[in-house]
mmCIF file with all atom_site columns, C-alpha atoms in Angstrom:
data_model
loop_
_atom_site.group_PDB
_atom_site.id
_atom_site.type_symbol
_atom_site.label_atom_id
_atom_site.label_alt_id
_atom_site.label_comp_id
_atom_site.label_asym_id
_atom_site.label_entity_id
_atom_site.label_seq_id
_atom_site.pdbx_PDB_ins_code
_atom_site.Cartn_x
_atom_site.Cartn_y
_atom_site.Cartn_z
_atom_site.occupancy
_atom_site.B_iso_or_equiv
_atom_site.pdbx_formal_charge
_atom_site.auth_seq_id
_atom_site.auth_comp_id
_atom_site.auth_asym_id
_atom_site.auth_atom_id
_atom_site.pdbx_PDB_model_num
ATOM 1  C CA . MET A 1 1  ? 34.245 78.022 -32.782 1.00 0.00 ? 1  MET A CA 1
ATOM 2  C CA . ILE A 1 2  ? 31.114 77.540 -34.856 1.00 0.00 ? 2  ILE A CA 1
ATOM 3  C CA . ASN A 1 3  ? 27.869 78.629 -33.206 1.00 0.00 ? 3  ASN A CA 1
ATOM 4  C CA . LEU A 1 4  ? 24.816 76.425 -33.575 1.00 0.00 ? 4  LEU A CA 1
ATOM 5  C CA . ILE A 1 5  ? 21.770 78.613 -34.074 1.00 0.00 ? 5  ILE A CA 1
ATOM 6  C CA . GLY A 1 6  ? 18.237 77.225 -34.245 1.00 0.00 ? 6  GLY A CA 1
ATOM 7  C CA . GLU A 1 7  ? 19.143 73.569 -34.731 1.00 0.00 ? 7  GLU A CA 1
ATOM 8  C CA . ILE A 1 8  ? 21.926 71.123 -34.044 1.00 0.00 ? 8  ILE A CA 1
ATOM 9  C CA . PRO A 1 9  ? 23.741 68.587 -36.233 1.00 0.00 ? 9  PRO A CA 1
ATOM 10 C CA . GLU A 1 10 ? 23.867 64.851 -35.590 1.00 0.00 ? 10 GLU A CA 1
ATOM 11 C CA . SER A 1 11 ? 26.284 64.521 -32.647 1.00 0.00 ? 11 SER A CA 1
ATOM 12 C CA . ALA A 1 12 ? 28.029 61.378 -33.906 1.00 0.00 ? 12 ALA A CA 1
ATOM 13 C CA . GLU A 1 13 ? 28.831 63.006 -37.258 1.00 0.00 ? 13 GLU A CA 1
ATOM 14 C CA . VAL A 1 14 ? 30.541 65.942 -35.549 1.00 0.00 ? 14 VAL A CA 1
ATOM 15 C CA . LEU A 1 15 ? 32.391 63.777 -33.052 1.00 0.00 ? 15 LEU A CA 1
ATOM 16 C CA . ASN A 1 16 ? 33.734 61.550 -35.856 1.00 0.00 ? 16 ASN A CA 1
ATOM 17 C CA . VAL A 1 17 ? 35.982 64.467 -36.871 1.00 0.00 ? 17 VAL A CA 1
ATOM 18 C CA . SER A 1 18 ? 39.298 64.334 -35.040 1.00 0.00 ? 18 SER A CA 1
ATOM 19 C CA . ASN A 1 19 ? 39.576 66.986 -32.292 1.00 0.00 ? 19 ASN A CA 1
ATOM 20 C CA . ALA A 1 20 ? 36.055 68.292 -32.878 1.00 0.00 ? 20 ALA A CA 1
ATOM 21 C CA . HIS A 1 21 ? 34.120 69.046 -29.720 1.00 0.00 ? 21 HIS A CA 1
ATOM 22 C CA . LEU A 1 22 ? 30.371 69.574 -29.507 1.00 0.00 ? 22 LEU A CA 1
ATOM 23 C CA . HIS A 1 23 ? 29.096 71.812 -26.718 1.00 0.00 ? 23 HIS A CA 1
ATOM 24 C CA . LEU A 1 24 ? 25.305 71.754 -26.305 1.00 0.00 ? 24 LEU A CA 1
ATOM 25 C CA . TYR A 1 25 ? 23.557 74.084 -23.875 1.00 0.00 ? 25 TYR A CA 1
ATOM 26 C CA . GLY A 1 26 ? 20.460 71.952 -23.262 1.00 0.00 ? 26 GLY A CA 1
ATOM 27 C CA . LYS A 1 27 ? 18.074 74.560 -24.668 1.00 0.00 ? 27 LYS A CA 1
ATOM 28 C CA . GLU A 1 28 ? 14.927 73.851 -26.642 1.00 0.00 ? 28 GLU A CA 1
ATOM 29 C CA . PRO A 1 29 ? 15.478 74.530 -30.364 1.00 0.00 ? 29 PRO A CA 1
ATOM 30 C CA . ARG A 1 30 ? 13.794 77.559 -31.899 1.00 0.00 ? 30 ARG A CA 1
ATOM 31 C CA . MET A 1 31 ? 14.670 79.913 -34.707 1.00 0.00 ? 31 MET A CA 1
ATOM 32 C CA . GLY A 1 32 ? 17.480 82.313 -33.800 1.00 0.00 ? 32 GLY A CA 1
ATOM 33 C CA . ARG A 1 33 ? 18.365 80.647 -30.487 1.00 0.00 ? 33 ARG A CA 1
ATOM 34 C CA . LYS A 1 34 ? 21.983 79.705 -29.798 1.00 0.00 ? 34 LYS A CA 1
ATOM 35 C CA . LEU A 1 35 ? 21.878 76.030 -28.874 1.00 0.00 ? 35 LEU A CA 1
ATOM 36 C CA . GLY A 1 36 ? 25.587 75.341 -28.582 1.00 0.00 ? 36 GLY A CA 1
ATOM 37 C CA . HIS A 1 37 ? 28.824 75.456 -30.504 1.00 0.00 ? 37 HIS A CA 1
ATOM 38 C CA . VAL A 1 38 ? 31.451 73.268 -32.115 1.00 0.00 ? 38 VAL A CA 1
ATOM 39 C CA . THR A 1 39 ? 35.163 73.760 -31.647 1.00 0.00 ? 39 THR A CA 1
ATOM 40 C CA . VAL A 1 40 ? 37.784 72.172 -33.889 1.00 0.00 ? 40 VAL A CA 1
ATOM 41 C CA . ARG A 1 41 ? 41.441 72.178 -32.895 1.00 0.00 ? 41 ARG A CA 1
ATOM 42 C CA . ALA A 1 42 ? 44.641 71.385 -34.767 1.00 0.00 ? 42 ALA A CA 1
ATOM 43 C CA . ASP A 1 43 ? 48.357 71.999 -34.344 1.00 0.00 ? 43 ASP A CA 1
ATOM 44 C CA . HIS A 1 44 ? 48.813 73.158 -37.933 1.00 0.00 ? 44 HIS A CA 1
ATOM 45 C CA . PHE A 1 45 ? 46.668 75.232 -40.251 1.00 0.00 ? 45 PHE A CA 1
ATOM 46 C CA . GLU A 1 46 ? 46.601 72.546 -42.928 1.00 0.00 ? 46 GLU A CA 1
ATOM 47 C CA . LYS A 1 47 ? 45.293 70.016 -40.406 1.00 0.00 ? 47 LYS A CA 1
ATOM 48 C CA . LEU A 1 48 ? 42.629 72.486 -39.272 1.00 0.00 ? 48 LEU A CA 1
ATOM 49 C CA . GLN A 1 49 ? 41.560 72.976 -42.876 1.00 0.00 ? 49 GLN A CA 1
ATOM 50 C CA . GLN A 1 50 ? 41.243 69.200 -43.312 1.00 0.00 ? 50 GLN A CA 1
ATOM 51 C CA . ARG A 1 51 ? 39.195 68.847 -40.139 1.00 0.00 ? 51 ARG A CA 1
ATOM 52 C CA . LEU A 1 52 ? 36.846 71.697 -41.006 1.00 0.00 ? 52 LEU A CA 1
ATOM 53 C CA . SER A 1 53 ? 36.357 70.164 -44.448 1.00 0.00 ? 53 SER A CA 1
ATOM 54 C CA . ALA A 1 54 ? 35.523 66.843 -42.777 1.00 0.00 ? 54 ALA A CA 1
ATOM 55 C CA . LEU A 1 55 ? 32.608 68.306 -40.805 1.00 0.00 ? 55 LEU A CA 1
ATOM 56 C CA . PRO A 1 56 ? 29.241 66.843 -41.847 1.00 0.00 ? 56 PRO A CA 1
ATOM 57 C CA . GLU A 1 57 ? 27.039 68.218 -44.622 1.00 0.00 ? 57 GLU A CA 1
ATOM 58 C CA . PHE A 1 58 ? 25.084 70.171 -41.981 1.00 0.00 ? 58 PHE A CA 1
ATOM 59 C CA . PHE A 1 59 ? 27.910 72.748 -41.985 1.00 0.00 ? 59 PHE A CA 1
ATOM 60 C CA . ARG A 1 60 ? 27.832 73.246 -45.777 1.00 0.00 ? 60 ARG A CA 1
ATOM 61 C CA . ARG A 1 61 ? 24.816 75.510 -45.366 1.00 0.00 ? 61 ARG A CA 1
ATOM 62 C CA . HIS A 1 62 ? 25.348 79.106 -46.437 1.00 0.00 ? 62 HIS A CA 1
ATOM 63 C CA . GLU A 1 63 ? 24.906 80.408 -42.869 1.00 0.00 ? 63 GLU A CA 1
ATOM 64 C CA . TYR A 1 64 ? 28.077 78.625 -41.739 1.00 0.00 ? 64 TYR A CA 1
ATOM 65 C CA . CYS A 1 65 ? 30.194 80.122 -44.539 1.00 0.00 ? 65 CYS A CA 1
ATOM 66 C CA . LEU A 1 66 ? 32.800 77.334 -44.389 1.00 0.00 ? 66 LEU A CA 1
ATOM 67 C CA . GLU A 1 67 ? 33.116 77.146 -48.151 1.00 0.00 ? 67 GLU A CA 1
ATOM 68 C CA . LYS A 1 68 ? 33.923 80.863 -48.194 1.00 0.00 ? 68 LYS A CA 1
ATOM 69 C CA . ALA A 1 69 ? 35.961 80.991 -44.978 1.00 0.00 ? 69 ALA A CA 1
ATOM 70 C CA . LEU A 1 70 ? 38.489 78.283 -45.852 1.00 0.00 ? 70 LEU A CA 1
ATOM 71 C CA . PRO A 1 71 ? 39.845 79.979 -49.019 1.00 0.00 ? 71 PRO A CA 1
ATOM 72 C CA . GLU A 1 72 ? 39.898 83.344 -47.219 1.00 0.00 ? 72 GLU A CA 1
ATOM 73 C CA . LEU A 1 73 ? 41.882 81.870 -44.340 1.00 0.00 ? 73 LEU A CA 1
ATOM 74 C CA . LEU A 1 74 ? 44.328 80.342 -46.792 1.00 0.00 ? 74 LEU A CA 1
ATOM 75 C CA . ALA A 1 75 ? 44.786 83.692 -48.531 1.00 0.00 ? 75 ALA A CA 1
ATOM 76 C CA . LYS A 1 76 ? 45.534 85.413 -45.225 1.00 0.00 ? 76 LYS A CA 1
ATOM 77 C CA . ARG A 1 77 ? 48.274 82.895 -44.493 1.00 0.00 ? 77 ARG A CA 1
ATOM 78 C CA . ALA A 1 78 ? 50.046 83.523 -47.811 1.00 0.00 ? 78 ALA A CA 1
#
């Protein structure tokens, strides 16, 4: 689960990723407010890694830590 804080990505870009689900809470955006979350599911870790990597550029921001989290998750599996 990836929390969406302060702003939300383009819905279509998230939903283009296989087994990605966008949950929006219908709140007005403002700094620090949780507006929703994204869940990404996969049967295998490698598939999950591919799907997380396929998320839109919005999730490459430092606050989402995907670039850091993916290698760390891989290391834990080894």
